[in-house]
PDB file of C-alpha atoms in Angstrom:
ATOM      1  CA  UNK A  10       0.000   0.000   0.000  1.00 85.00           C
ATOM      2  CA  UNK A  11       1.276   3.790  -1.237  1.00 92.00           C
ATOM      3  CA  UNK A  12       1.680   6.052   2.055  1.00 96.00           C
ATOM      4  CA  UNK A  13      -0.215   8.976   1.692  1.00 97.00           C
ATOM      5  CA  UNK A  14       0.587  12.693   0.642  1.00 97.00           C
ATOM      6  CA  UNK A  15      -0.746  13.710   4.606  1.00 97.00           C
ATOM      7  CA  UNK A  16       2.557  11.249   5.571  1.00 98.00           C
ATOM      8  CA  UNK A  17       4.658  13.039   3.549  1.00 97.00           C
ATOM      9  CA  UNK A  18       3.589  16.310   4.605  1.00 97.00           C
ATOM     10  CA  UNK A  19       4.201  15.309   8.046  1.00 97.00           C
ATOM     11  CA  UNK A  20       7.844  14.253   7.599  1.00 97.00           C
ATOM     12  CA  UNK A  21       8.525  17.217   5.390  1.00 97.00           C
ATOM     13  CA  UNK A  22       7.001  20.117   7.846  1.00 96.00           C
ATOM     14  CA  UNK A  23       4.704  21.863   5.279  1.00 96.00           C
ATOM     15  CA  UNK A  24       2.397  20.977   2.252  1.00 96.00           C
ATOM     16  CA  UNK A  25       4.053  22.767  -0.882  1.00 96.00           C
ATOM     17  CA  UNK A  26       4.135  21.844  -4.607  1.00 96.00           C
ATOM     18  CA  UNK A  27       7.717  20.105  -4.519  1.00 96.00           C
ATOM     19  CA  UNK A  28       6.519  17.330  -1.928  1.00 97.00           C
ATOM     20  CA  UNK A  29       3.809  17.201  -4.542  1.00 98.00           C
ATOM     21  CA  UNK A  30       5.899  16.304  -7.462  1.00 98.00           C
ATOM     22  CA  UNK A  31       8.336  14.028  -5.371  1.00 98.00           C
ATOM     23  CA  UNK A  32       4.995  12.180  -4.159  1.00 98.00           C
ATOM     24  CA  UNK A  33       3.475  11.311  -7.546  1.00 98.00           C
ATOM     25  CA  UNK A  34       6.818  10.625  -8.992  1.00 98.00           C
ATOM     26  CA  UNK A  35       7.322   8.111  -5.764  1.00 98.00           C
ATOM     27  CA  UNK A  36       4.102   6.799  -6.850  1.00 97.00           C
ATOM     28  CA  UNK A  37       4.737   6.403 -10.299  1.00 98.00           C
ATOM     29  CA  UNK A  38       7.629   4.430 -10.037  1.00 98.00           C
ATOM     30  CA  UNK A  39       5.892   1.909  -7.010  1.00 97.00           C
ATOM     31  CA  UNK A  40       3.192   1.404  -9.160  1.00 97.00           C
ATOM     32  CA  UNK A  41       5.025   0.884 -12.438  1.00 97.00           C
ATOM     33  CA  UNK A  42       7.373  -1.249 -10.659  1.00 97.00           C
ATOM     34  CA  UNK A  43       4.992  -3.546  -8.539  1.00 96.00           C
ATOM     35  CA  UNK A  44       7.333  -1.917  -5.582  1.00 96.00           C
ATOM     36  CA  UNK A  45       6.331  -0.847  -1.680  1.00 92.00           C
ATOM     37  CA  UNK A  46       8.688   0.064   0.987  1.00 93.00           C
ATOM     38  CA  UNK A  47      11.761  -1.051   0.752  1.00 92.00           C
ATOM     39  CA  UNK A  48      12.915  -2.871   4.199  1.00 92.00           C
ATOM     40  CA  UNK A  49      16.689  -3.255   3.440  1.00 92.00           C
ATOM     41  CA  UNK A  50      18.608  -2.022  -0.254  1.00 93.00           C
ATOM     42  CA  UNK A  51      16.381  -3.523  -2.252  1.00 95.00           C
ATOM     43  CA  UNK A  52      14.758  -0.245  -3.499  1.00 96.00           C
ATOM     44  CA  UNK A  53      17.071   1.998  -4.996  1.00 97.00           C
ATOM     45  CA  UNK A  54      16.462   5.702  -5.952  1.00 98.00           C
ATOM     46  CA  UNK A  55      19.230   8.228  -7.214  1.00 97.00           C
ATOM     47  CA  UNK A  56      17.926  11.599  -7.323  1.00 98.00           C
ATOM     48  CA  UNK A  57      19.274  14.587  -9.087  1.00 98.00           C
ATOM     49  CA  UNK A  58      18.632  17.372  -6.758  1.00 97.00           C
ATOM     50  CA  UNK A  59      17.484  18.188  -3.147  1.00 97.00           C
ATOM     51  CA  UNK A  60      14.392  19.434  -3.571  1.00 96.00           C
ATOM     52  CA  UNK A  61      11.768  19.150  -1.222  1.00 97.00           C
ATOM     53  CA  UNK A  62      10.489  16.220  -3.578  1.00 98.00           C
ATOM     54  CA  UNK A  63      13.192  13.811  -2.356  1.00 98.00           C
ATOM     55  CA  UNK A  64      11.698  13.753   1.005  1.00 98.00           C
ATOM     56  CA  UNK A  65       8.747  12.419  -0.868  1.00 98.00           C
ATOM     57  CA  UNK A  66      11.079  10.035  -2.130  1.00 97.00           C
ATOM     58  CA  UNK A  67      12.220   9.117   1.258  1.00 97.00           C
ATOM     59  CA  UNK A  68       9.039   8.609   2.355  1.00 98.00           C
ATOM     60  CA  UNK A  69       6.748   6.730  -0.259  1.00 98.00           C
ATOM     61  CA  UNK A  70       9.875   4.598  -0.836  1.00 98.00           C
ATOM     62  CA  UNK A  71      11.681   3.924   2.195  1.00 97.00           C
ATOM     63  CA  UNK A  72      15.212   4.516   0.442  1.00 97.00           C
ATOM     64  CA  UNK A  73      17.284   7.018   3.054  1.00 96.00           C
ATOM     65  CA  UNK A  74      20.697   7.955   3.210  1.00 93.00           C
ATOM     66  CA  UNK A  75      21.301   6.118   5.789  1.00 92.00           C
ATOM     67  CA  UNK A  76      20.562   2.525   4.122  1.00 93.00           C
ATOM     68  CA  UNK A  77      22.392   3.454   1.536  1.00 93.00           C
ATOM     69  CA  UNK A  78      19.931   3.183  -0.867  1.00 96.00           C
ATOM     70  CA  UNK A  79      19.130   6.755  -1.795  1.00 97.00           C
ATOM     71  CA  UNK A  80      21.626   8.426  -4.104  1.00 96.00           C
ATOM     72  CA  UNK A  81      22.244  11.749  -4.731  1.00 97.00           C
ATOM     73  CA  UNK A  82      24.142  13.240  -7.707  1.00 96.00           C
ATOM     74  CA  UNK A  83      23.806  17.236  -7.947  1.00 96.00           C
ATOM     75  CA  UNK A  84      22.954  17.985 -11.278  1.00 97.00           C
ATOM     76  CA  UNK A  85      19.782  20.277 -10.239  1.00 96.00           C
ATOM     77  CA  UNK A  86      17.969  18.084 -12.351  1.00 97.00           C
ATOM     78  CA  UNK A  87      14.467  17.291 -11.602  1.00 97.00           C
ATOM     79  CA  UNK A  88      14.405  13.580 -12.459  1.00 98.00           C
ATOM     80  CA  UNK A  89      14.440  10.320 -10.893  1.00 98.00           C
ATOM     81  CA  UNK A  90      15.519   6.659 -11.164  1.00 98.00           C
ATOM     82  CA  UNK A  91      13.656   4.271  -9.136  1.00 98.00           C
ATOM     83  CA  UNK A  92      15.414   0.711  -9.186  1.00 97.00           C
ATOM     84  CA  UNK A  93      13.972  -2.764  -8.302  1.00 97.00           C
ATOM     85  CA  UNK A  94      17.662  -4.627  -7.239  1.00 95.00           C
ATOM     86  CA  UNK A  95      14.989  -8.057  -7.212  1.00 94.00           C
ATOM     87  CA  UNK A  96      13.988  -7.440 -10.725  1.00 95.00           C
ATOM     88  CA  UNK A  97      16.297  -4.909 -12.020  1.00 94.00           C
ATOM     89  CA  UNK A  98      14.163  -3.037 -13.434  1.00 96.00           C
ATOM     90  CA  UNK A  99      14.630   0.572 -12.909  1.00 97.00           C
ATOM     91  CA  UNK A 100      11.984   3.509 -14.318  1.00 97.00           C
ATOM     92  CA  UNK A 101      13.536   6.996 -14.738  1.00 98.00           C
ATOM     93  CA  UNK A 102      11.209   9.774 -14.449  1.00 98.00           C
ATOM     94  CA  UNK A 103      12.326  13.415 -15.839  1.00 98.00           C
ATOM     95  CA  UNK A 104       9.873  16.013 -15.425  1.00 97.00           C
ATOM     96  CA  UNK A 105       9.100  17.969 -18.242  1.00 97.00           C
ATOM     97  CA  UNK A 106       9.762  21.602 -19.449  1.00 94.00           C
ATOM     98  CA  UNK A 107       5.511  21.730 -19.909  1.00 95.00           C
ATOM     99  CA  UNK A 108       5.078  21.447 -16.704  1.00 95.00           C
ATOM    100  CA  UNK A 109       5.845  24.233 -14.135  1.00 92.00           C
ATOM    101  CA  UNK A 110       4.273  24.643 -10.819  1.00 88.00           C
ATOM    102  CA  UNK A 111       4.388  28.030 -10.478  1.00 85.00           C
ATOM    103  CA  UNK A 112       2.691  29.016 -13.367  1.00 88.00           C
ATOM    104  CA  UNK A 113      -0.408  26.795 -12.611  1.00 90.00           C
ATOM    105  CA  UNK A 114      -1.947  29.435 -10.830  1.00 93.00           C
ATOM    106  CA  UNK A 115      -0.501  33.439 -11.342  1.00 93.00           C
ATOM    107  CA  UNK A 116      -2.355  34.414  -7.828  1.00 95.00           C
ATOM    108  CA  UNK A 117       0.015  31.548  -6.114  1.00 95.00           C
ATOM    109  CA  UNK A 118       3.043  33.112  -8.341  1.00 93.00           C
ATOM    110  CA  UNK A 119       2.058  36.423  -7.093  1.00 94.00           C
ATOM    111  CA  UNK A 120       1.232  35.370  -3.479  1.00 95.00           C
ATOM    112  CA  UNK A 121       5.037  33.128  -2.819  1.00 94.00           C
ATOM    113  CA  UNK A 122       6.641  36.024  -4.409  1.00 94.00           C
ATOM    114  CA  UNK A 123       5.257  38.284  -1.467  1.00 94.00           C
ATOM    115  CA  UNK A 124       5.973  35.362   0.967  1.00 95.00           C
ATOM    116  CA  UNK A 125       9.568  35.564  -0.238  1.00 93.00           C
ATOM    117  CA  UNK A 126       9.978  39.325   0.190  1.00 94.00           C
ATOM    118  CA  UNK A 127       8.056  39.283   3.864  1.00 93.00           C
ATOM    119  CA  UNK A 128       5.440  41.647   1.938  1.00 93.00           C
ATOM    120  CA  UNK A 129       2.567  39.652   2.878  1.00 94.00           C
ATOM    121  CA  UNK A 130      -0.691  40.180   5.098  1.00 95.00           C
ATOM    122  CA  UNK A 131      -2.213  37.500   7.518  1.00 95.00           C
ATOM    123  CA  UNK A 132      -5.212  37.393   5.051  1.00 96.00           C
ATOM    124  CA  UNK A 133      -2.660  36.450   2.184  1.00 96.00           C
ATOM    125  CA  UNK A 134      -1.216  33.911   4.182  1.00 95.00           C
ATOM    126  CA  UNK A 135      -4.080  32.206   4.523  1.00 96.00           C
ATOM    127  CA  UNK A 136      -5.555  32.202   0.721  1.00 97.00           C
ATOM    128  CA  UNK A 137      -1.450  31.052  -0.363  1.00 96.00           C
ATOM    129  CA  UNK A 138      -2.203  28.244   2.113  1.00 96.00           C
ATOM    130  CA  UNK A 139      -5.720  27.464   0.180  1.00 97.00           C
ATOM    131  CA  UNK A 140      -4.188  27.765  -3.158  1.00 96.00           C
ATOM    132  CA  UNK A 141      -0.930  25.694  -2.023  1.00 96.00           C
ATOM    133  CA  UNK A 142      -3.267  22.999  -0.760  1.00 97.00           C
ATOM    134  CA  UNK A 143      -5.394  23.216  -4.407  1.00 96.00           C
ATOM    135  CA  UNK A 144      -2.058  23.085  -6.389  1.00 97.00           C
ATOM    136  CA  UNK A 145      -0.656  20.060  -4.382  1.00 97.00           C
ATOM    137  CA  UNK A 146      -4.044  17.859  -4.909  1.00 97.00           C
ATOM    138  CA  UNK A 147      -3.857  19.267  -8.747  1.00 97.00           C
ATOM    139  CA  UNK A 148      -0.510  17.792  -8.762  1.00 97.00           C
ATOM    140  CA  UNK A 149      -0.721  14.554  -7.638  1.00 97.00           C
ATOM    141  CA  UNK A 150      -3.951  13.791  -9.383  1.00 97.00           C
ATOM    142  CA  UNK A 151      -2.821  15.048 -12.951  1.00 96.00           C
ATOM    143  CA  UNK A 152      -2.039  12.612 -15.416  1.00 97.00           C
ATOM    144  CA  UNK A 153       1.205  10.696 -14.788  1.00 97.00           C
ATOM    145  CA  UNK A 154       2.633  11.985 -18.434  1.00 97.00           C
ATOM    146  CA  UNK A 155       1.497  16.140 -18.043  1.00 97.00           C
ATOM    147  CA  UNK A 156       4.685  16.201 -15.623  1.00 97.00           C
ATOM    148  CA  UNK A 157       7.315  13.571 -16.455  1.00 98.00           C
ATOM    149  CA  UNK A 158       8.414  11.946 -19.375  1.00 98.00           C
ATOM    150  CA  UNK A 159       8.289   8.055 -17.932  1.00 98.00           C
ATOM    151  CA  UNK A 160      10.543   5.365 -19.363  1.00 97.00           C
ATOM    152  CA  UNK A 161      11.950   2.252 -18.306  1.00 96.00           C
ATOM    153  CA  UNK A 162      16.533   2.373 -18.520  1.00 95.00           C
ATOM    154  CA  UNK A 163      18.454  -0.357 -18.142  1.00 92.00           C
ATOM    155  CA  UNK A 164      21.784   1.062 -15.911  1.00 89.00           C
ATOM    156  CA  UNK A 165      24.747  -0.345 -13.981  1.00 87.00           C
ATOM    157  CA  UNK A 166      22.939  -0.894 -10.727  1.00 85.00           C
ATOM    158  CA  UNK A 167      24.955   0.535  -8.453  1.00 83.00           C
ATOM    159  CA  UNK A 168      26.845  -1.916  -5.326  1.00 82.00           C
ATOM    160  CA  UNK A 169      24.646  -2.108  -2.245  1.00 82.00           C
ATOM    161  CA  UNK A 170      26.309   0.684   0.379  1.00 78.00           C
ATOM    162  CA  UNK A 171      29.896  -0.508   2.034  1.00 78.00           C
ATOM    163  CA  UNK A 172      30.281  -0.311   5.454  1.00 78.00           C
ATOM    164  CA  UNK A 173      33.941   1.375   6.061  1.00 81.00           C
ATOM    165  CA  UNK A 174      35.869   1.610   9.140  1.00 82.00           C
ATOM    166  CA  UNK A 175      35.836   4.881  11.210  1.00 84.00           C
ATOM    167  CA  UNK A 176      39.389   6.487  11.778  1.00 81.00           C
ATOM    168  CA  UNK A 177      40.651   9.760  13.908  1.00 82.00           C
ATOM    169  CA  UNK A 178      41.612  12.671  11.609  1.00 78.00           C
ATOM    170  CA  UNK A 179      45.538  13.257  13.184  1.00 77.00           C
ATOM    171  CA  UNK A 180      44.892  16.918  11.882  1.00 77.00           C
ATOM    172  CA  UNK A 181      41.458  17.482  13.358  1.00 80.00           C
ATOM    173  CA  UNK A 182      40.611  14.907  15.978  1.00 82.00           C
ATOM    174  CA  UNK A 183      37.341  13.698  14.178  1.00 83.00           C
ATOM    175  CA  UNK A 184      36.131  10.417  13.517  1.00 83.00           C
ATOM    176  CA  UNK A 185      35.762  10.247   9.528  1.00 82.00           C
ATOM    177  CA  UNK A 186      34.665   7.094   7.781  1.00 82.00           C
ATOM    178  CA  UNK A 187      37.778   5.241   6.204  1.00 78.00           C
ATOM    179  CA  UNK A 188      37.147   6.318   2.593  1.00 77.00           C
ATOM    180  CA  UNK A 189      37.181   9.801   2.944  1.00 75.00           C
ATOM    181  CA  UNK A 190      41.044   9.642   4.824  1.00 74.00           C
ATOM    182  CA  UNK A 191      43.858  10.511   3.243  1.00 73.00           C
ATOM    183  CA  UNK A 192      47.217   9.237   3.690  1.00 71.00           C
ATOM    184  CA  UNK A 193      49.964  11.393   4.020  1.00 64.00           C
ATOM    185  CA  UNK A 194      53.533  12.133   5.781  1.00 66.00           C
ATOM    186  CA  UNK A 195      52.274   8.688   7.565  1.00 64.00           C
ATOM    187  CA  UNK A 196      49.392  10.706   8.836  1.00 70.00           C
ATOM    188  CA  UNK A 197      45.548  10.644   8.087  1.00 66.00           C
ATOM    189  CA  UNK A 198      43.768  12.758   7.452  1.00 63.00           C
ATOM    190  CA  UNK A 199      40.235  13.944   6.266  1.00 69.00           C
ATOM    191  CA  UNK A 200      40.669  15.206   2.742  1.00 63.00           C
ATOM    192  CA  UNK A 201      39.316  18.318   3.096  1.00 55.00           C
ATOM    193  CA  UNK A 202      42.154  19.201   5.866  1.00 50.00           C
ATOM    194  CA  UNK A 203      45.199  18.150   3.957  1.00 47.00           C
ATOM    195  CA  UNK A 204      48.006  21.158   3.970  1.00 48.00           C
ATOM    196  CA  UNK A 205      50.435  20.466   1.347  1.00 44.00           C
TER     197      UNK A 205
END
């Protein structure tokens, strides 16, 4: 069973067109791919930006950072590439340039652009929050091809995530996970401290 938009809302902190698209594009894919939560790695998702539809993402799908099955490359990209490791199958969804949230309703253009400036009145808060609510139902129940162009890839399916040991910087103190040390003067250290 798909969690619902109302979970995702919770999880995020506010309703708002983003959680919206990262919802139906979640749903998309775990209908598509006969998918539900995934307990372990065996749902994959690499996302290509951090929008406030990748907590959607978390959410329908179960893949989090943590489990290592919920990859990130930042290529500001609004698409995602749902993968079934049982099946390997994966579905990529890319939104299209058609669609555009903030042009499906000028008084909501009008109305965030206030909200973004501080220029806006109690009253105006509360019809943006109307109109937010409107958009985000218009959203999810649109048809699955008005936003994204849908198609099934065949990719190199990444590893499942390694576990690496957990070493002191000698520059820093820290505790950094083994692949991100760099040897050196038969020190480690984090890469990001290295003086050369």
């Amino acid at each position: 069973m798909i969690k619902k938009f109302e979970d995702v809302t919770d999880f995020h902190g506010h309703i708002c067109p983003g959680s919206a698209i990262g919802y139906k594009a979640a749903k998309i894919a775990a209908e598509k791919l006969n998918i539900g939560l995934s307990k372990d790695e065996e749902i994959l998702a690499i996302v290509e930006n951090d929008s406030c539809a990748v907590d959607s993402i978390q959410v329908v799908l179960s893949c989090t950072f943590g489990k290592g099955n919920l990859i990130f490359k930042d290529y500001g990209k609004g698409v995602y590439t749902i993968i079934d490791r049982k099946t390997n199958k994966s579905i990529r969804l890319s939104m299209k340039k058609s669609f555009n949230p903030m042009k499906l309703n000028p008084k909501f253009t009008e109305l965030k652009e206030k909200e973004r400036n501080q220029n806006i009145t109690n009253e105006e808060k509360n019809l943006l929050q109307k109109l937010t609510s409107e958009i985000c139902d218009y959203i999810i129940n649109m048809p699955d091809e008005d936003i994204f162009s849908i198609e099934e890839v065949e990719i190199d399916i990444p590893e499942k995530a390694n576990i690496y040991e957990t070493l002191a910087c000698d520059e820093c103190g820290e505790m950094t996970s083994r692949h991100r040390i760099k040897d050196y003067d038969k020190k480690i250290y984090v890469s990001l401290v290295i003086k050369i």
